[in-house]
Short mmCIF file of C-alpha atoms in Angstrom, two decimals:
data_model
loop_
_atom_site.label_atom_id
_atom_site.label_comp_id
_atom_site.label_asym_id
_atom_site.label_seq_id
_atom_site.Cartn_x
_atom_site.Cartn_y
_atom_site.Cartn_z
CA MET N 4 -2.33 19.35 -20.17
CA PRO N 5 -3.54 16.36 -18.12
CA LEU N 6 -1.36 13.27 -17.88
CA TYR N 7 -2.91 9.81 -18.27
CA MET N 8 -1.82 6.20 -18.00
CA ASP N 9 -3.66 3.49 -19.88
CA ARG N 10 -3.61 -0.29 -19.62
CA HIS N 11 -3.56 -2.74 -22.52
CA ASN N 12 -4.11 -6.44 -21.90
CA ILE N 13 -1.91 -8.03 -24.55
CA PRO N 14 -3.05 -11.15 -26.47
CA GLN N 15 -0.77 -14.18 -26.24
CA ASP N 16 0.63 -13.74 -29.76
CA ILE N 17 1.67 -10.09 -29.20
CA THR N 18 5.35 -9.56 -28.30
CA ALA N 19 7.46 -6.66 -27.06
CA GLU N 20 8.43 -6.03 -30.68
CA HIS N 21 4.76 -5.55 -31.59
CA VAL N 22 4.25 -3.16 -28.67
CA ALA N 23 7.31 -1.14 -29.72
CA GLN N 24 5.90 -0.85 -33.24
CA MET N 25 2.53 0.31 -31.89
CA HIS N 26 4.31 2.96 -29.81
CA GLN N 27 6.03 4.23 -32.94
CA GLU N 28 2.70 4.34 -34.79
CA ASP N 29 1.25 6.42 -31.96
CA LEU N 30 4.17 8.86 -32.23
CA LYS N 31 3.49 9.38 -35.95
CA ILE N 32 -0.04 10.67 -35.45
CA GLU N 33 -0.15 11.89 -31.85
CA HIS N 34 -0.19 15.56 -32.95
CA LEU N 35 -3.49 15.02 -34.78
CA TYR N 36 -5.22 14.36 -31.46
CA GLY N 37 -3.35 16.87 -29.30
CA CYS N 38 -1.50 14.06 -27.53
CA LYS N 39 2.10 13.50 -26.52
CA ASP N 40 3.24 9.92 -25.89
CA MET N 41 5.73 10.15 -23.03
CA THR N 42 6.71 6.47 -22.74
CA TYR N 43 5.38 2.96 -22.16
CA TRP N 44 6.03 -0.21 -20.14
CA CYS N 45 5.73 -3.72 -21.54
CA ASP N 46 5.56 -6.99 -19.60
CA GLU N 47 5.57 -9.99 -21.94
CA ALA N 48 5.26 -12.47 -19.07
CA ARG N 49 2.16 -10.90 -17.57
CA LYS N 50 0.83 -9.80 -20.99
CA THR N 51 0.32 -6.16 -20.06
CA ALA N 52 1.41 -2.81 -21.49
CA PHE N 53 0.95 0.67 -20.01
CA CYS N 54 1.25 3.96 -21.90
CA LEU N 55 1.95 7.35 -20.31
CA ILE N 56 0.38 10.09 -22.40
CA GLU N 57 -0.29 13.80 -22.15
CA ALA N 58 -3.71 14.38 -23.70
CA PRO N 59 -6.65 16.80 -23.60
CA ASN N 60 -8.96 13.98 -22.45
CA GLU N 61 -9.42 10.20 -22.43
CA ASP N 62 -11.33 10.16 -25.72
CA ALA N 63 -8.33 11.66 -27.53
CA ILE N 64 -6.18 8.76 -26.33
CA ARG N 65 -8.71 6.16 -27.46
CA GLU N 66 -9.04 7.77 -30.89
CA MET N 67 -5.27 8.03 -31.34
CA HIS N 68 -4.74 4.36 -30.45
CA GLN N 69 -7.67 3.28 -32.62
CA ASN N 70 -6.35 5.05 -35.70
CA ALA N 71 -2.67 4.26 -35.08
CA HIS N 72 -2.93 0.49 -34.58
CA GLY N 73 -6.44 -0.43 -33.42
CA ASP N 74 -5.48 -1.54 -29.89
CA VAL N 75 -7.84 0.51 -27.71
CA PRO N 76 -6.86 0.54 -23.99
CA HIS N 77 -8.88 -1.44 -21.47
CA LYS N 78 -8.58 1.28 -18.80
CA ILE N 79 -7.40 4.90 -18.61
CA ILE N 80 -6.74 6.92 -15.43
CA GLU N 81 -5.40 10.41 -14.83
CA VAL N 82 -2.06 10.41 -12.99
CA ASN N 83 0.50 12.73 -11.42
CA ALA N 84 3.95 12.81 -13.04
CA GLY N 85 5.79 12.91 -9.72
CA ILE N 86 3.89 9.91 -8.35
CA VAL N 87 4.48 7.92 -11.56
CA GLU N 88 8.21 8.65 -11.42
CA SER N 89 8.45 7.76 -7.73
CA PHE N 90 6.80 4.36 -8.30
CA LEU N 91 8.16 3.46 -11.74
CA GLY N 92 11.45 5.37 -11.89
CA ARG N 93 10.83 7.34 -15.08
CA ILE N 94 8.27 9.31 -17.09
CA GLU N 95 10.07 9.26 -20.45
CA ASP N 96 11.50 6.61 -22.73
CA PRO N 97 14.76 5.25 -21.30
CA ALA N 98 18.08 5.63 -23.14
CA PRO N 99 19.02 5.01 -25.90
CA LEU N 100 17.22 7.70 -27.85
CA LYS N 101 13.83 6.95 -29.38
CA SER N 102 14.07 4.89 -32.53
CA GLU N 103 12.10 2.23 -34.32
CA GLU N 104 14.71 -0.33 -33.25
CA GLN N 105 14.35 0.48 -29.56
CA LEU N 106 12.52 -2.12 -27.48
CA ILE N 107 11.27 -1.49 -23.98
CA LYS N 108 10.98 -4.68 -21.95
CA ASP N 109 10.42 -2.80 -18.73
CA SER N 110 7.58 -4.07 -16.58
CA ALA N 111 5.36 -1.68 -14.63
CA PHE N 112 4.67 -4.45 -12.10
CA ARG N 113 6.00 -3.41 -8.69
CA ILE N 114 6.43 -4.67 -5.14
CA VAL N 115 5.09 -2.02 -2.76
CA MET N 116 6.31 -1.77 0.83
CA ILE N 117 4.87 0.25 3.70
CA ALA N 118 6.85 0.54 6.93
CA GLN N 119 4.83 2.18 9.69
CA THR N 120 5.32 2.83 13.39
CA ASN N 121 2.31 3.16 15.66
CA GLN N 122 1.16 6.58 16.79
CA ILE N 123 2.63 7.41 20.17
CA LEU N 124 1.45 9.08 23.37
CA CYS N 125 4.21 9.82 25.88
CA THR N 126 5.25 12.14 28.67
CA ASP N 127 7.68 15.00 28.24
CA GLU N 128 10.40 12.94 29.93
CA VAL N 129 10.68 10.54 26.98
CA LYS N 130 9.14 12.62 24.17
CA SER N 131 12.37 14.14 22.88
CA LYS N 132 14.15 10.77 23.02
CA LEU N 133 11.34 9.04 21.12
CA ARG N 134 11.27 11.78 18.53
CA ARG N 135 15.01 11.36 17.92
CA VAL N 136 14.49 7.61 17.52
CA LEU N 137 11.68 8.13 15.02
CA HIS N 138 13.73 10.60 12.98
CA LYS N 139 16.72 8.25 13.02
CA ASN N 140 14.48 5.35 12.01
CA LEU N 141 13.06 7.35 9.09
CA ASP N 142 16.54 8.33 7.87
CA LEU N 143 17.75 4.72 8.15
CA THR N 144 14.64 3.43 6.38
CA LYS N 145 15.07 5.76 3.41
CA GLU N 146 18.78 4.91 3.19
CA THR N 147 18.07 1.17 3.36
CA ILE N 148 15.44 1.41 0.61
CA LYS N 149 17.98 3.05 -1.69
CA ASN N 150 20.62 0.45 -0.80
CA TYR N 151 18.22 -2.28 -1.94
CA ASN N 152 17.45 -0.47 -5.23
CA GLY N 153 14.02 0.69 -4.15
CA ASN N 154 12.29 4.00 -4.79
CA VAL N 155 10.97 6.04 -1.86
CA VAL N 156 7.42 7.06 -2.83
CA ASN N 157 6.41 9.18 0.18
CA TYR N 158 7.04 9.41 3.90
CA ASP N 159 6.38 11.18 7.18
CA LEU N 160 7.69 10.68 10.72
CA TYR N 161 5.63 7.51 11.24
CA LYS N 162 5.37 5.98 7.77
CA CYS N 163 7.40 5.32 4.63
CA MET N 164 6.21 3.84 1.34
CA ALA N 165 8.53 2.43 -1.32
CA SER N 166 8.41 0.48 -4.58
CA PHE N 167 10.76 -2.22 -5.89
CA THR N 168 11.23 -4.14 -9.12
CA SER N 169 12.78 -7.14 -7.32
CA VAL N 170 10.82 -9.11 -4.76
CA THR N 171 14.02 -10.46 -3.18
CA GLN N 172 15.42 -6.96 -2.74
CA ALA N 173 12.10 -5.78 -1.29
CA VAL N 174 11.94 -8.61 1.28
CA LEU N 175 15.59 -8.25 2.30
CA CYS N 176 15.06 -4.51 2.62
CA ALA N 177 12.05 -5.06 4.90
CA ILE N 178 14.01 -7.49 7.09
CA THR N 179 16.89 -5.00 7.40
CA ILE N 180 14.53 -2.12 8.25
CA HIS N 181 12.84 -4.27 10.89
CA SER N 182 16.22 -5.25 12.41
CA ASN N 183 17.43 -1.63 12.41
CA PHE N 184 14.27 -0.55 14.20
CA LYS N 185 14.69 -3.21 16.90
CA ASN N 186 18.19 -1.94 17.61
CA LEU N 187 17.04 1.67 17.71
CA SER N 188 14.03 1.01 19.92
CA LYS N 189 16.29 -0.53 22.58
CA LYS N 190 17.58 2.98 23.23
CA VAL N 191 14.24 4.08 24.69
CA ASP N 192 12.24 2.49 27.47
CA TYR N 193 8.93 2.45 25.60
CA PRO N 194 7.55 -1.08 25.02
CA LEU N 195 4.48 0.17 23.09
CA LEU N 196 6.66 1.42 20.21
CA GLU N 197 6.29 -1.00 17.27
CA LEU N 198 7.09 -1.16 13.58
CA ASN N 199 4.75 -2.90 11.14
CA ILE N 200 5.76 -3.66 7.54
CA GLY N 201 3.53 -4.83 4.69
CA LEU N 202 4.61 -6.06 1.25
CA SER N 203 2.30 -6.63 -1.71
CA THR N 204 2.50 -6.58 -5.50
CA GLY N 205 0.51 -5.22 -8.41
CA ASP N 206 0.14 -3.10 -11.55
CA PRO N 207 -0.32 0.68 -11.72
CA VAL N 208 -3.67 0.55 -13.54
CA THR N 209 -6.37 -1.97 -12.70
CA ASN N 210 -10.14 -1.54 -12.46
CA THR N 211 -9.89 1.08 -9.72
CA PRO N 212 -9.70 4.86 -10.28
CA ASP N 213 -6.29 5.59 -8.76
CA PHE N 214 -2.66 4.73 -9.48
CA PHE N 215 -1.59 1.44 -7.79
CA GLU N 216 -4.78 1.73 -5.70
CA ASP N 217 -5.38 -2.01 -5.21
CA THR N 218 -1.77 -2.67 -4.25
CA ILE N 219 -1.48 0.26 -1.86
CA LYS N 220 -4.69 -0.74 -0.08
CA MET N 221 -3.62 -4.35 0.33
CA THR N 222 -0.14 -3.32 1.49
CA GLN N 223 -1.64 -1.01 4.11
CA TRP N 224 -3.97 -3.79 5.33
CA LEU N 225 -1.03 -6.19 5.58
CA CYS N 226 0.85 -3.53 7.51
CA GLU N 227 -2.00 -3.18 10.01
CA VAL N 228 -3.09 -6.79 10.51
CA ILE N 229 -0.42 -8.06 12.94
CA ASP N 230 1.46 -5.74 15.29
CA GLY N 231 5.25 -5.70 15.20
CA GLN N 232 5.66 -8.00 12.19
CA ILE N 233 6.55 -8.06 8.51
CA VAL N 234 3.48 -9.41 6.68
CA VAL N 235 3.68 -10.32 2.99
CA SER N 236 1.12 -11.26 0.37
CA PRO N 237 0.98 -14.75 -1.20
CA GLU N 238 2.51 -13.51 -4.45
CA VAL N 239 5.45 -11.97 -2.61
CA ARG N 240 5.99 -15.25 -0.79
CA TYR N 241 5.71 -17.33 -3.98
CA SER N 242 8.09 -15.08 -5.96
CA TYR N 243 10.62 -14.92 -3.13
CA ASP N 244 10.65 -18.70 -2.63
CA LYS N 245 11.03 -19.14 -6.39
CA GLU N 246 14.05 -16.82 -6.49
CA ASN N 247 15.74 -18.13 -3.33
CA LYS N 248 16.63 -21.50 -1.85
CA ASN N 249 15.55 -20.60 1.68
CA ASP N 250 11.91 -20.57 2.73
CA LEU N 251 10.61 -17.13 3.65
CA ASN N 252 8.77 -18.58 6.64
CA GLU N 253 12.13 -19.51 8.18
CA ASN N 254 12.52 -15.85 9.19
CA LYS N 255 10.59 -15.39 12.44
CA SER N 256 9.89 -11.71 11.77
CA VAL N 257 8.09 -12.50 8.48
CA ILE N 258 4.52 -13.78 8.23
CA ALA N 259 3.48 -14.89 4.74
CA LEU N 260 -0.25 -15.14 4.07
CA ASN N 261 -1.75 -17.82 1.88
CA PRO N 262 -4.35 -16.93 -0.79
CA SER N 263 -7.38 -17.75 1.39
CA GLU N 264 -6.00 -15.61 4.23
CA GLU N 265 -5.38 -12.74 1.84
CA LYS N 266 -8.94 -12.96 0.49
CA PHE N 267 -10.36 -13.08 4.02
CA LEU N 268 -8.28 -10.01 4.94
CA GLU N 269 -9.46 -8.13 1.85
CA ASN N 270 -13.14 -8.84 2.57
CA LEU N 271 -12.69 -8.07 6.27
CA MET N 272 -10.99 -4.72 5.72
CA GLN N 273 -13.29 -3.58 2.92
CA PHE N 274 -16.27 -4.16 5.19
CA THR N 275 -14.55 -2.67 8.26
CA GLU N 276 -13.48 0.50 6.45
CA LYS N 277 -17.02 1.02 5.19
CA LEU N 278 -18.92 0.57 8.47
CA TRP N 279 -16.41 0.78 11.36
CA ASN N 280 -17.92 3.96 12.86
CA GLN N 281 -21.52 2.74 13.01
CA THR N 282 -22.41 2.21 16.65
CA ASN N 283 -24.79 -0.68 15.87
CA LEU N 284 -22.19 -2.71 13.98
CA LYS N 285 -22.10 -6.28 15.34
CA VAL N 286 -20.04 -9.42 14.81
CA GLU N 287 -23.08 -10.96 13.11
CA ASP N 288 -22.85 -8.25 10.45
CA PHE N 289 -19.28 -9.32 9.63
CA CYS N 290 -20.37 -12.96 9.46
CA ALA N 291 -23.20 -12.14 7.06
CA HIS N 292 -20.89 -10.12 4.80
CA LEU N 293 -18.15 -12.76 4.80
CA CYS N 294 -20.68 -15.60 4.42
CA CYS N 295 -19.42 -17.64 7.36
CA SER N 296 -20.68 -18.81 10.73
CA LYS N 297 -19.82 -16.96 13.92
CA ALA N 298 -17.58 -19.84 15.02
CA LYS N 299 -15.68 -19.90 11.71
CA PHE N 300 -15.32 -16.12 11.69
CA TYR N 301 -13.90 -16.23 15.21
CA ARG N 302 -11.38 -18.94 14.24
CA ASN N 303 -10.30 -17.03 11.14
CA MET N 304 -9.87 -13.80 13.11
CA ILE N 305 -7.76 -15.46 15.80
CA ALA N 306 -5.63 -17.23 13.18
CA LEU N 307 -5.05 -14.08 11.13
CA THR N 308 -4.89 -11.25 13.67
CA GLY N 309 -4.52 -12.98 17.04
CA LYS N 310 -7.58 -11.01 18.20
CA SER N 311 -11.24 -11.83 18.74
CA PRO N 312 -13.67 -10.01 16.41
CA ASN N 313 -14.83 -7.65 19.18
CA THR N 314 -11.26 -6.83 20.21
CA PHE N 315 -10.26 -6.26 16.59
CA LEU N 316 -13.14 -3.81 16.03
CA LYS N 317 -12.51 -2.00 19.33
CA ASP N 318 -8.79 -1.61 18.57
CA TYR N 319 -9.53 -0.42 15.04
CA ARG N 320 -11.92 2.23 16.39
CA LEU N 321 -9.46 3.35 19.05
CA LYS N 322 -6.69 3.85 16.50
CA ARG N 323 -9.02 5.97 14.36
CA ALA N 324 -10.15 7.91 17.42
CA LEU N 325 -6.51 8.55 18.36
CA LYS N 326 -5.90 9.89 14.86
CA MET N 327 -8.93 12.20 15.15
CA LEU N 328 -7.71 13.57 18.47
CA SER N 329 -4.18 14.15 17.15
CA VAL N 330 -5.41 15.97 14.04
CA GLN N 331 -8.44 17.90 15.22
CA GLY N 332 -8.48 17.67 19.02
CA GLY N 333 -11.97 18.78 19.93
CA ASN N 334 -14.84 17.36 21.90
CA VAL N 335 -14.19 13.90 23.35
CA SER N 336 -17.88 13.00 23.26
CA GLN N 337 -18.04 13.82 19.56
CA VAL N 338 -14.93 11.76 18.83
CA ALA N 339 -16.46 8.87 20.80
CA PHE N 340 -19.61 8.84 18.69
CA ASP N 341 -17.73 9.52 15.44
CA SER N 342 -15.56 6.45 16.08
CA GLY N 343 -18.49 4.11 16.73
CA PHE N 344 -18.64 3.97 20.54
CA ASN N 345 -22.10 3.98 22.10
CA THR N 346 -21.22 6.24 25.02
CA PRO N 347 -18.39 8.67 25.84
CA SER N 348 -17.85 6.92 29.18
CA TYR N 349 -17.22 3.52 27.54
CA PHE N 350 -14.95 5.19 24.97
CA SER N 351 -12.93 6.84 27.75
CA LYS N 352 -12.64 3.54 29.61
CA CYS N 353 -11.36 1.70 26.52
CA PHE N 354 -9.02 4.56 25.62
CA GLN N 355 -7.57 4.61 29.15
CA GLU N 356 -6.95 0.85 29.04
CA ALA N 357 -5.27 1.05 25.63
CA TYR N 358 -3.14 4.17 26.04
CA GLY N 359 -2.78 4.63 29.79
CA MET N 360 -4.49 8.02 29.91
CA SER N 361 -7.87 9.60 29.30
CA PRO N 362 -8.73 10.98 25.83
CA SER N 363 -9.34 14.42 27.34
CA ALA N 364 -5.78 14.52 28.69
CA CYS N 365 -3.94 13.08 25.71
CA ALA N 366 -3.47 16.27 23.64
CA LYS N 367 -0.21 17.25 25.35
CA PHE N 368 1.22 13.74 25.02
CA PHE N 369 1.34 13.51 21.21
CA ILE N 370 4.80 13.59 19.68
#
């Protein structure tokens, strides 16, 4: 039977006690609608509650809630049990055993971290050494996440995603991972090897179709915006500064965005991801979408990314082209056009400048 998570926006006068009572009312009649209430999360401070329910369809959940207590969910999405557990730590009611006296004051709000190394092209002389470093970095990253009470969500050789309940633990974890990587990378003579870390916050169900979709997207954008840095969202910065005496900006490896920078990044990346491979895409198109002059757009890009708009777009396309070549190989001319370059010759020139080799020769240099 499908598994769903719903979101309830709680009115100000509703408490955790009320939510617990509503959960018990659901349990009394769930069988009438073919449902099974697995558990729920309640956040009194943020006035949200999330229910995890096995059900034949979304309508069955709405009808059950309507007839149990009248609080129909604002949003329902289908979810995977393993993904829910990896982000939130459980898929059933926590101990003690279910009872009418049991209260769950367990927020589903999470800090999401992505730690990602750049994709690498290298000769056989250093390939095995780099691969050992990447494996060691991944092992250390997963161990560090657990040491800071985080949950590893998923990972591969280049990337690891984790969730945390504590913003302080998440930030300290990111700083430790970044420091560990610097020490490891000294063992190989490869200056292009970098680690980017992004930290953002959010709820599992918003207005988007997928689980933690908004938060994962923003975290990935933060991870990609500035090379070799830890970049955190405004809410991460605010919560960390609130919990700690020291200012997060005092750490040179951490860059904390303000709300206007975060909004600019969101608009920039949404537009870029939609149109990046169109060969006729121009800086003026970005300006029109972001409703700013060319001069202001240029200033904002330099301030946020350290790159001009044209350089940012070219680098973005090259990274996507590199990914295409590593996954599918194939015709260089086709990859050039698929990644938004006007001609294969210009693509090859840019690729050579960025990676030190031609795209046609790079296949044997992937790790």
